[in-house]
GROMACS .gro file of C-alpha atoms in nm:
model
  344
    1MET     CA    1   0.383   1.839   0.536
    2LEU     CA    2   0.016   1.921   0.606
    3ARG     CA    3  -0.104   1.844   0.254
    4PRO     CA    4  -0.239   1.497   0.352
    5LEU     CA    5  -0.477   1.678   0.590
    6GLY     CA    6  -0.631   1.873   0.300
    7LEU     CA    7  -0.415   2.186   0.306
    8SER     CA    8  -0.268   2.320  -0.015
    9ALA     CA    9   0.092   2.444  -0.014
   10ASP     CA   10  -0.033   2.806  -0.002
   11ALA     CA   11  -0.278   2.729   0.279
   12GLU     CA   12  -0.001   2.572   0.485
   13GLN     CA   13   0.220   2.880   0.442
   14VAL     CA   14  -0.067   3.105   0.546
   15TYR     CA   15  -0.131   2.883   0.848
   16ARG     CA   16   0.233   2.887   0.958
   17CYS     CA   17   0.235   3.265   0.923
   18LEU     CA   18  -0.076   3.291   1.142
   19VAL     CA   19   0.088   3.069   1.404
   20GLN     CA   20   0.345   3.347   1.444
   21GLN     CA   21   0.076   3.619   1.451
   22PRO     CA   22  -0.259   3.460   1.545
   23ARG     CA   23  -0.462   3.780   1.492
   24THR     CA   24  -0.430   3.987   1.178
   25GLU     CA   25  -0.619   4.126   0.880
   26LEU     CA   26  -0.577   4.018   0.518
   27PRO     CA   27  -0.368   4.315   0.388
   28PRO     CA   28  -0.091   4.290   0.651
   29LEU     CA   29  -0.097   3.911   0.620
   30ALA     CA   30  -0.045   3.937   0.243
   31GLU     CA   31   0.237   4.185   0.304
   32ARG     CA   32   0.412   3.950   0.544
   33LEU     CA   33   0.386   3.668   0.293
   34GLY     CA   34   0.491   3.884   0.000
   35TRP     CA   35   0.183   3.770  -0.193
   36SER     CA   36  -0.104   3.935  -0.373
   37LEU     CA   37  -0.424   3.991  -0.176
   38ALA     CA   38  -0.610   3.743  -0.402
   39ARG     CA   39  -0.357   3.464  -0.344
   40THR     CA   40  -0.358   3.524   0.030
   41GLU     CA   41  -0.738   3.524   0.041
   42ALA     CA   42  -0.749   3.191  -0.148
   43GLY     CA   43  -0.519   3.033   0.111
   44VAL     CA   44  -0.731   3.174   0.392
   45GLU     CA   45  -1.046   3.028   0.232
   46ASP     CA   46  -0.893   2.680   0.253
   47LEU     CA   47  -0.820   2.731   0.623
   48LEU     CA   48  -1.171   2.863   0.688
   49GLU     CA   49  -1.320   2.557   0.519
   50LEU     CA   50  -1.121   2.329   0.752
   51ALA     CA   51  -1.213   2.545   1.055
   52LEU     CA   52  -0.846   2.618   1.128
   53VAL     CA   53  -0.908   2.994   1.135
   54ARG     CA   54  -1.213   3.217   1.183
   55TYR     CA   55  -1.304   3.582   1.155
   56SER     CA   56  -1.342   3.784   1.472
   57TRP     CA   57  -1.695   3.836   1.600
   58GLU     CA   58  -1.602   4.188   1.714
   59ASN     CA   59  -1.404   4.287   1.403
   60PRO     CA   60  -1.527   4.093   1.095
   61ARG     CA   61  -1.211   4.189   0.901
   62GLU     CA   62  -0.973   4.039   1.156
   63LEU     CA   63  -0.862   3.677   1.123
   64HIS     CA   64  -0.815   3.466   1.436
   65LEU     CA   65  -0.616   3.142   1.444
   66VAL     CA   66  -0.819   2.864   1.605
   67SER     CA   67  -0.616   2.685   1.871
   68PRO     CA   68  -0.422   2.398   1.702
   69GLU     CA   69  -0.519   2.169   1.989
   70ALA     CA   70  -0.885   2.233   1.914
   71SER     CA   71  -0.859   2.224   1.534
   72LEU     CA   72  -0.543   2.072   1.389
   73VAL     CA   73  -0.523   1.773   1.625
   74PRO     CA   74  -0.887   1.664   1.563
   75LEU     CA   75  -0.826   1.705   1.190
   76LEU     CA   76  -0.526   1.470   1.215
   77THR     CA   77  -0.732   1.221   1.416
   78GLN     CA   78  -1.001   1.225   1.150
   79HIS     CA   79  -0.739   1.167   0.882
   80GLU     CA   80  -0.596   0.871   1.077
   81LEU     CA   81  -0.943   0.714   1.097
   82VAL     CA   82  -0.981   0.752   0.721
   83LEU     CA   83  -0.644   0.581   0.672
   84LEU     CA   84  -0.747   0.295   0.900
   85ASP     CA   85  -1.062   0.247   0.693
   86ARG     CA   86  -0.847   0.250   0.380
   87GLN     CA   87  -0.617  -0.014   0.529
   88LYS     CA   88  -0.919  -0.233   0.600
   89GLU     CA   89  -1.018  -0.202   0.233
   90VAL     CA   90  -0.665  -0.298   0.125
   91VAL     CA   91  -0.669  -0.610   0.344
   92ALA     CA   92  -1.012  -0.708   0.215
   93SER     CA   93  -0.899  -0.651  -0.145
   94ARG     CA   94  -0.591  -0.867  -0.098
   95VAL     CA   95  -0.793  -1.154   0.044
   96ALA     CA   96  -1.052  -1.126  -0.232
   97ILE     CA   97  -0.791  -1.114  -0.509
   98GLU     CA   98  -0.607  -1.417  -0.369
   99GLN     CA   99  -0.933  -1.610  -0.360
  100ILE     CA  100  -1.012  -1.507  -0.718
  101LEU     CA  101  -0.666  -1.612  -0.836
  102ALA     CA  102  -0.692  -1.948  -0.664
  103GLU     CA  103  -1.038  -2.018  -0.806
  104TYR     CA  104  -0.942  -1.894  -1.149
  105GLY     CA  105  -0.624  -2.102  -1.152
  106ASP     CA  106  -0.819  -2.416  -1.064
  107ARG     CA  107  -1.069  -2.341  -1.339
  108VAL     CA  108  -0.801  -2.289  -1.601
  109ALA     CA  109  -0.610  -2.600  -1.499
  110SER     CA  110  -0.922  -2.815  -1.534
  111SER     CA  111  -1.087  -2.658  -1.838
  112GLY     CA  112  -0.803  -2.528  -2.056
  113TYR     CA  113  -0.972  -2.187  -2.080
  114ALA     CA  114  -0.857  -1.998  -2.391
  115ASP     CA  115  -0.789  -1.669  -2.211
  116ALA     CA  116  -0.525  -1.821  -1.986
  117GLU     CA  117  -0.209  -2.019  -2.037
  118ARG     CA  118  -0.042  -2.233  -1.774
  119LEU     CA  119   0.337  -2.220  -1.782
  120VAL     CA  120   0.546  -2.487  -1.609
  121GLY     CA  121   0.924  -2.463  -1.568
  122VAL     CA  122   1.162  -2.167  -1.546
  123ASP     CA  123   1.246  -2.177  -1.916
  124ASN     CA  124   0.882  -2.167  -2.023
  125VAL     CA  125   0.804  -1.881  -1.786
  126ARG     CA  126   1.102  -1.673  -1.898
  127LEU     CA  127   1.041  -1.732  -2.268
  128ARG     CA  128   0.675  -1.633  -2.233
  129LEU     CA  129   0.772  -1.333  -2.022
  130GLU     CA  130   1.013  -1.213  -2.291
  131ALA     CA  131   0.740  -1.241  -2.553
  132LEU     CA  132   0.492  -1.060  -2.328
  133ILE     CA  133   0.728  -0.772  -2.257
  134SER     CA  134   0.807  -0.732  -2.626
  135GLU     CA  135   0.436  -0.665  -2.680
  136VAL     CA  136   0.408  -0.385  -2.420
  137GLU     CA  137   0.322  -0.050  -2.577
  138PHE     CA  138   0.223   0.186  -2.296
  139ASP     CA  139   0.275   0.072  -1.938
  140LEU     CA  140   0.398  -0.216  -1.729
  141MET     CA  141   0.332  -0.259  -1.358
  142GLY     CA  142   0.445  -0.526  -1.119
  143PHE     CA  143   0.501  -0.659  -0.768
  144SER     CA  144   0.837  -0.812  -0.676
  145ASP     CA  145   0.793  -1.025  -0.366
  146GLY     CA  146   0.998  -1.302  -0.210
  147GLY     CA  147   1.357  -1.293  -0.087
  148PRO     CA  148   1.665  -1.129  -0.240
  149GLN     CA  149   1.690  -1.166  -0.617
  150SER     CA  150   1.963  -1.391  -0.750
  151ALA     CA  151   2.234  -1.243  -0.971
  152GLU     CA  152   2.111  -1.469  -1.251
  153SER     CA  153   1.754  -1.337  -1.223
  154LEU     CA  154   1.870  -0.976  -1.218
  155GLU     CA  155   2.089  -1.021  -1.523
  156ALA     CA  156   1.809  -1.197  -1.709
  157ALA     CA  157   1.575  -0.905  -1.633
  158ARG     CA  158   1.820  -0.628  -1.728
  159PRO     CA  159   1.792  -0.646  -2.112
  160LEU     CA  160   1.413  -0.678  -2.091
  161ASP     CA  161   1.381  -0.377  -1.865
  162GLN     CA  162   1.629  -0.178  -2.075
  163ALA     CA  163   1.427  -0.249  -2.389
  164LEU     CA  164   1.104  -0.141  -2.219
  165LEU     CA  165   1.241   0.187  -2.089
  166SER     CA  166   1.416   0.263  -2.418
  167ARG     CA  167   1.077   0.241  -2.592
  168GLY     CA  168   0.931   0.497  -2.353
  169VAL     CA  169   0.709   0.249  -2.171
  170ARG     CA  170   0.588   0.372  -1.832
  171MET     CA  171   0.725   0.122  -1.581
  172ARG     CA  172   0.607   0.103  -1.219
  173VAL     CA  173   0.731  -0.162  -0.978
  174VAL     CA  174   0.666  -0.221  -0.606
  175TYR     CA  175   0.937  -0.402  -0.411
  176LEU     CA  176   0.933  -0.523  -0.052
  177GLU     CA  177   1.105  -0.294   0.200
  178SER     CA  178   1.318  -0.588   0.314
  179LEU     CA  179   1.413  -0.677  -0.043
  180VAL     CA  180   1.597  -0.352  -0.108
  181ASN     CA  181   1.826  -0.421   0.189
  182ASP     CA  182   1.994  -0.676  -0.036
  183GLY     CA  183   2.292  -0.504  -0.203
  184PRO     CA  184   2.258  -0.645  -0.558
  185THR     CA  185   1.883  -0.588  -0.562
  186ALA     CA  186   1.917  -0.232  -0.431
  187ARG     CA  187   2.177  -0.152  -0.697
  188TYR     CA  188   1.950  -0.295  -0.964
  189VAL     CA  189   1.661  -0.080  -0.840
  190ASP     CA  190   1.892   0.224  -0.854
  191TRP     CA  191   1.976   0.129  -1.212
  192LEU     CA  192   1.604   0.110  -1.299
  193SER     CA  193   1.531   0.446  -1.135
  194GLU     CA  194   1.815   0.618  -1.321
  195ARG     CA  195   1.657   0.506  -1.651
  196GLY     CA  196   1.312   0.639  -1.572
  197ALA     CA  197   1.136   0.354  -1.394
  198GLN     CA  198   0.915   0.447  -1.098
  199VAL     CA  199   0.999   0.226  -0.801
  200ARG     CA  200   0.829   0.212  -0.463
  201THR     CA  201   0.850  -0.011  -0.156
  202VAL     CA  202   0.596  -0.155   0.084
  203ALA     CA  203   0.615  -0.382   0.389
  204THR     CA  204   0.427  -0.676   0.236
  205LEU     CA  205   0.290  -0.786  -0.099
  206PRO     CA  206   0.015  -1.039  -0.177
  207LEU     CA  207   0.195  -1.209  -0.468
  208ARG     CA  208   0.446  -1.169  -0.749
  209MET     CA  209   0.278  -1.012  -1.052
  210ILE     CA  210   0.338  -0.841  -1.386
  211VAL     CA  211   0.061  -0.660  -1.576
  212ALA     CA  212   0.129  -0.551  -1.935
  213ASP     CA  213  -0.083  -0.265  -2.067
  214ARG     CA  214  -0.448  -0.357  -2.013
  215LYS     CA  215  -0.408  -0.682  -2.200
  216ALA     CA  216  -0.231  -0.948  -1.996
  217ALA     CA  217  -0.106  -1.042  -1.651
  218LEU     CA  218   0.150  -1.298  -1.534
  219VAL     CA  219   0.093  -1.441  -1.186
  220PRO     CA  220   0.210  -1.754  -1.002
  221MET     CA  221  -0.015  -2.059  -1.008
  222ASP     CA  222   0.052  -2.091  -0.636
  223ALA     CA  223   0.154  -1.774  -0.450
  224THR     CA  224   0.327  -1.984  -0.184
  225ASP     CA  225   0.526  -2.205  -0.425
  226SER     CA  226   0.670  -2.052  -0.743
  227SER     CA  227   0.788  -2.395  -0.861
  228GLN     CA  228   0.427  -2.478  -0.948
  229GLY     CA  229   0.456  -2.250  -1.251
  230ALA     CA  230   0.284  -1.934  -1.367
  231LEU     CA  231  -0.044  -1.836  -1.522
  232LEU     CA  232  -0.059  -1.593  -1.816
  233ILE     CA  233  -0.404  -1.433  -1.807
  234ARG     CA  234  -0.562  -1.235  -2.090
  235ASP     CA  235  -0.917  -1.223  -1.956
  236ALA     CA  236  -1.011  -0.853  -1.950
  237GLY     CA  237  -1.203  -0.874  -1.622
  238VAL     CA  238  -0.926  -1.046  -1.430
  239VAL     CA  239  -0.658  -0.815  -1.573
  240ALA     CA  240  -0.868  -0.513  -1.469
  241ALA     CA  241  -0.900  -0.653  -1.116
  242LEU     CA  242  -0.524  -0.704  -1.091
  243ARG     CA  243  -0.460  -0.350  -1.217
  244ALA     CA  244  -0.696  -0.220  -0.948
  245LEU     CA  245  -0.510  -0.418  -0.682
  246PHE     CA  246  -0.182  -0.270  -0.805
  247GLU     CA  247  -0.314   0.087  -0.786
  248VAL     CA  248  -0.437   0.038  -0.429
  249ILE     CA  249  -0.100  -0.092  -0.311
  250TRP     CA  250   0.088   0.168  -0.518
  251GLU     CA  251  -0.092   0.444  -0.328
  252GLN     CA  252   0.005   0.282   0.003
  253SER     CA  253   0.374   0.245  -0.089
  254ARG     CA  254   0.671   0.481  -0.053
  255ILE     CA  255   0.907   0.613  -0.319
  256PHE     CA  256   1.227   0.408  -0.326
  257GLY     CA  257   1.520   0.593  -0.171
  258THR     CA  258   1.316   0.808   0.066
  259CYS     CA  259   1.356   0.766   0.439
  260ARG     CA  260   1.171   0.472   0.580
  261PRO     CA  261   0.848   0.562   0.756
  262GLY     CA  262   0.871   0.598   1.129
  263ARG     CA  263   0.618   0.459   1.370
  264ASP     CA  264   0.247   0.512   1.321
  265ALA     CA  265  -0.005   0.649   1.568
  266VAL     CA  266   0.013   0.334   1.784
  267GLY     CA  267   0.392   0.303   1.768
  268LEU     CA  268   0.431   0.039   1.496
  269THR     CA  269   0.661   0.045   1.195
  270SER     CA  270   0.509  -0.057   0.863
  271GLN     CA  271   0.683  -0.396   0.887
  272GLU     CA  272   0.555  -0.455   1.241
  273ARG     CA  273   0.206  -0.354   1.129
  274ALA     CA  274   0.228  -0.608   0.846
  275VAL     CA  275   0.340  -0.885   1.085
  276VAL     CA  276   0.050  -0.817   1.322
  277GLN     CA  277  -0.208  -0.805   1.045
  278LEU     CA  278  -0.086  -1.116   0.863
  279LEU     CA  279  -0.082  -1.318   1.183
  280ALA     CA  280  -0.430  -1.185   1.262
  281GLU     CA  281  -0.544  -1.325   0.927
  282GLY     CA  282  -0.426  -1.668   1.043
  283HIS     CA  283  -0.106  -1.707   0.839
  284THR     CA  284   0.180  -1.917   0.971
  285ASP     CA  285   0.525  -1.778   1.048
  286GLU     CA  286   0.652  -1.927   0.723
  287VAL     CA  287   0.388  -1.750   0.512
  288VAL     CA  288   0.440  -1.419   0.696
  289ALA     CA  289   0.815  -1.443   0.640
  290ARG     CA  290   0.764  -1.505   0.269
  291ARG     CA  291   0.520  -1.216   0.235
  292LEU     CA  292   0.769  -0.981   0.404
  293GLY     CA  293   1.068  -1.120   0.216
  294VAL     CA  294   1.255  -1.209   0.536
  295SER     CA  295   1.372  -1.530   0.697
  296VAL     CA  296   1.145  -1.725   0.931
  297ARG     CA  297   1.394  -1.650   1.208
  298THR     CA  298   1.360  -1.275   1.146
  299CYS     CA  299   0.982  -1.306   1.140
  300ARG     CA  300   0.981  -1.485   1.475
  301ARG     CA  301   1.219  -1.228   1.621
  302LEU     CA  302   0.981  -0.951   1.514
  303MET     CA  303   0.691  -1.138   1.672
  304ALA     CA  304   0.886  -1.196   1.993
  305ASP     CA  305   0.969  -0.824   2.016
  306LEU     CA  306   0.602  -0.735   1.970
  307MET     CA  307   0.498  -0.978   2.242
  308VAL     CA  308   0.748  -0.823   2.482
  309ARG     CA  309   0.606  -0.479   2.407
  310LEU     CA  310   0.255  -0.614   2.467
  311ASP     CA  311   0.368  -0.788   2.788
  312ALA     CA  312   0.214  -1.109   2.652
  313ARG     CA  313   0.327  -1.468   2.720
  314SER     CA  314   0.125  -1.632   2.444
  315ARG     CA  315  -0.015  -1.536   2.107
  316PHE     CA  316  -0.365  -1.547   2.248
  317GLN     CA  317  -0.268  -1.289   2.511
  318ALA     CA  318  -0.089  -1.090   2.242
  319GLY     CA  319  -0.406  -1.088   2.029
  320VAL     CA  320  -0.614  -0.951   2.315
  321ALA     CA  321  -0.351  -0.692   2.407
  322ALA     CA  322  -0.299  -0.589   2.043
  323THR     CA  323  -0.673  -0.532   1.999
  324ARG     CA  324  -0.688  -0.320   2.313
  325ALA     CA  325  -0.384  -0.122   2.199
  326GLY     CA  326  -0.543  -0.051   1.863
  327TRP     CA  327  -0.283  -0.254   1.670
  328LEU     CA  328  -0.538  -0.456   1.474
  329LEU     CA  329  -0.768  -0.331   1.203
  330ASP     CA  330  -1.047  -0.554   1.330
  331ASP     CA  331  -1.135  -0.762   1.634
  332ASP     CA  332  -0.975  -1.086   1.516
  333PRO     CA  333  -0.727  -1.244   1.758
  334LEU     CA  334  -0.364  -1.250   1.658
  335LEU     CA  335  -0.391  -1.623   1.596
  336SER     CA  336  -0.671  -1.864   1.672
  337ASP     CA  337  -0.426  -2.099   1.846
  338PRO     CA  338  -0.276  -1.960   2.169
  339VAL     CA  339   0.035  -2.167   2.105
  340SER     CA  340   0.147  -2.326   1.780
  341SER     CA  341   0.443  -2.538   1.685
  342ASP     CA  342   0.566  -2.289   1.426
  343SER     CA  343   0.599  -2.008   1.679
  344ALA     CA  344   0.878  -2.169   1.876
   0.00000   0.00000   0.00000
């Protein structure tokens, strides 16, 4: 459980042993652990490097546990600050990628660029998707956003996914946390996992996306309106950027089937954190709901609950209170408008 703080599994066991006996020498410590002296010493070296233990000034052979309040808690705080910086990078990356996709889509639509193909209509998208998946040799990665998947969509995807996994293709997919609450979708994800697919969940996704090998990517022409069609991109630079976006979000996601994360250091769930951040970026309730894969009513209920917790009567007050409470990753207000028609 302490590995995210930089402790190896062995170092954590040594640390827990020292908690029970804060002063000891290496030989008796190794005996208590049932390890070799070399293995014990390696674990101790990790703890020394993180300043979690020290050698006695009076007896240089005796190890002393540094008070957890003075060592472990500051280490956790430092780790939390690193995570906050990482979250800022994720938000910036999402905004940048969405801008790139919008600009690139406009360029393709107007110029007929050879490295991209605009697909209009469900039939065209599905036919091109089938052809794309048949070409995959090594790996396929994707984001599945939006609301619950229809039975028709799931059944259309099943033979394609089965063919991929049967060929030994590495398949990684990120679903929305809210999406897997839907029974048919959750059962389909179970089916994928049983056949070797790696599935994770996250509170919010920037867009729906499929990236095949390092060769092609399928994204919506308009992330807010799938009826506008899709864009099949083969430009190496854009595909590389989309792969990078996937890897960033993959690292932030959780393995499907594990317990949902609890509340973070400021008391927010991952979904609440996403609501706060998306509203801070200026998105409407409708856009936030779509990005979370929930109804607008659910989105507004979440926002109302957050405002009660902040003791705020307007979104402007909520923005100020959220900043003071450390809920925002920057100093932007929750929304520029203190009151808007879509928040009713």
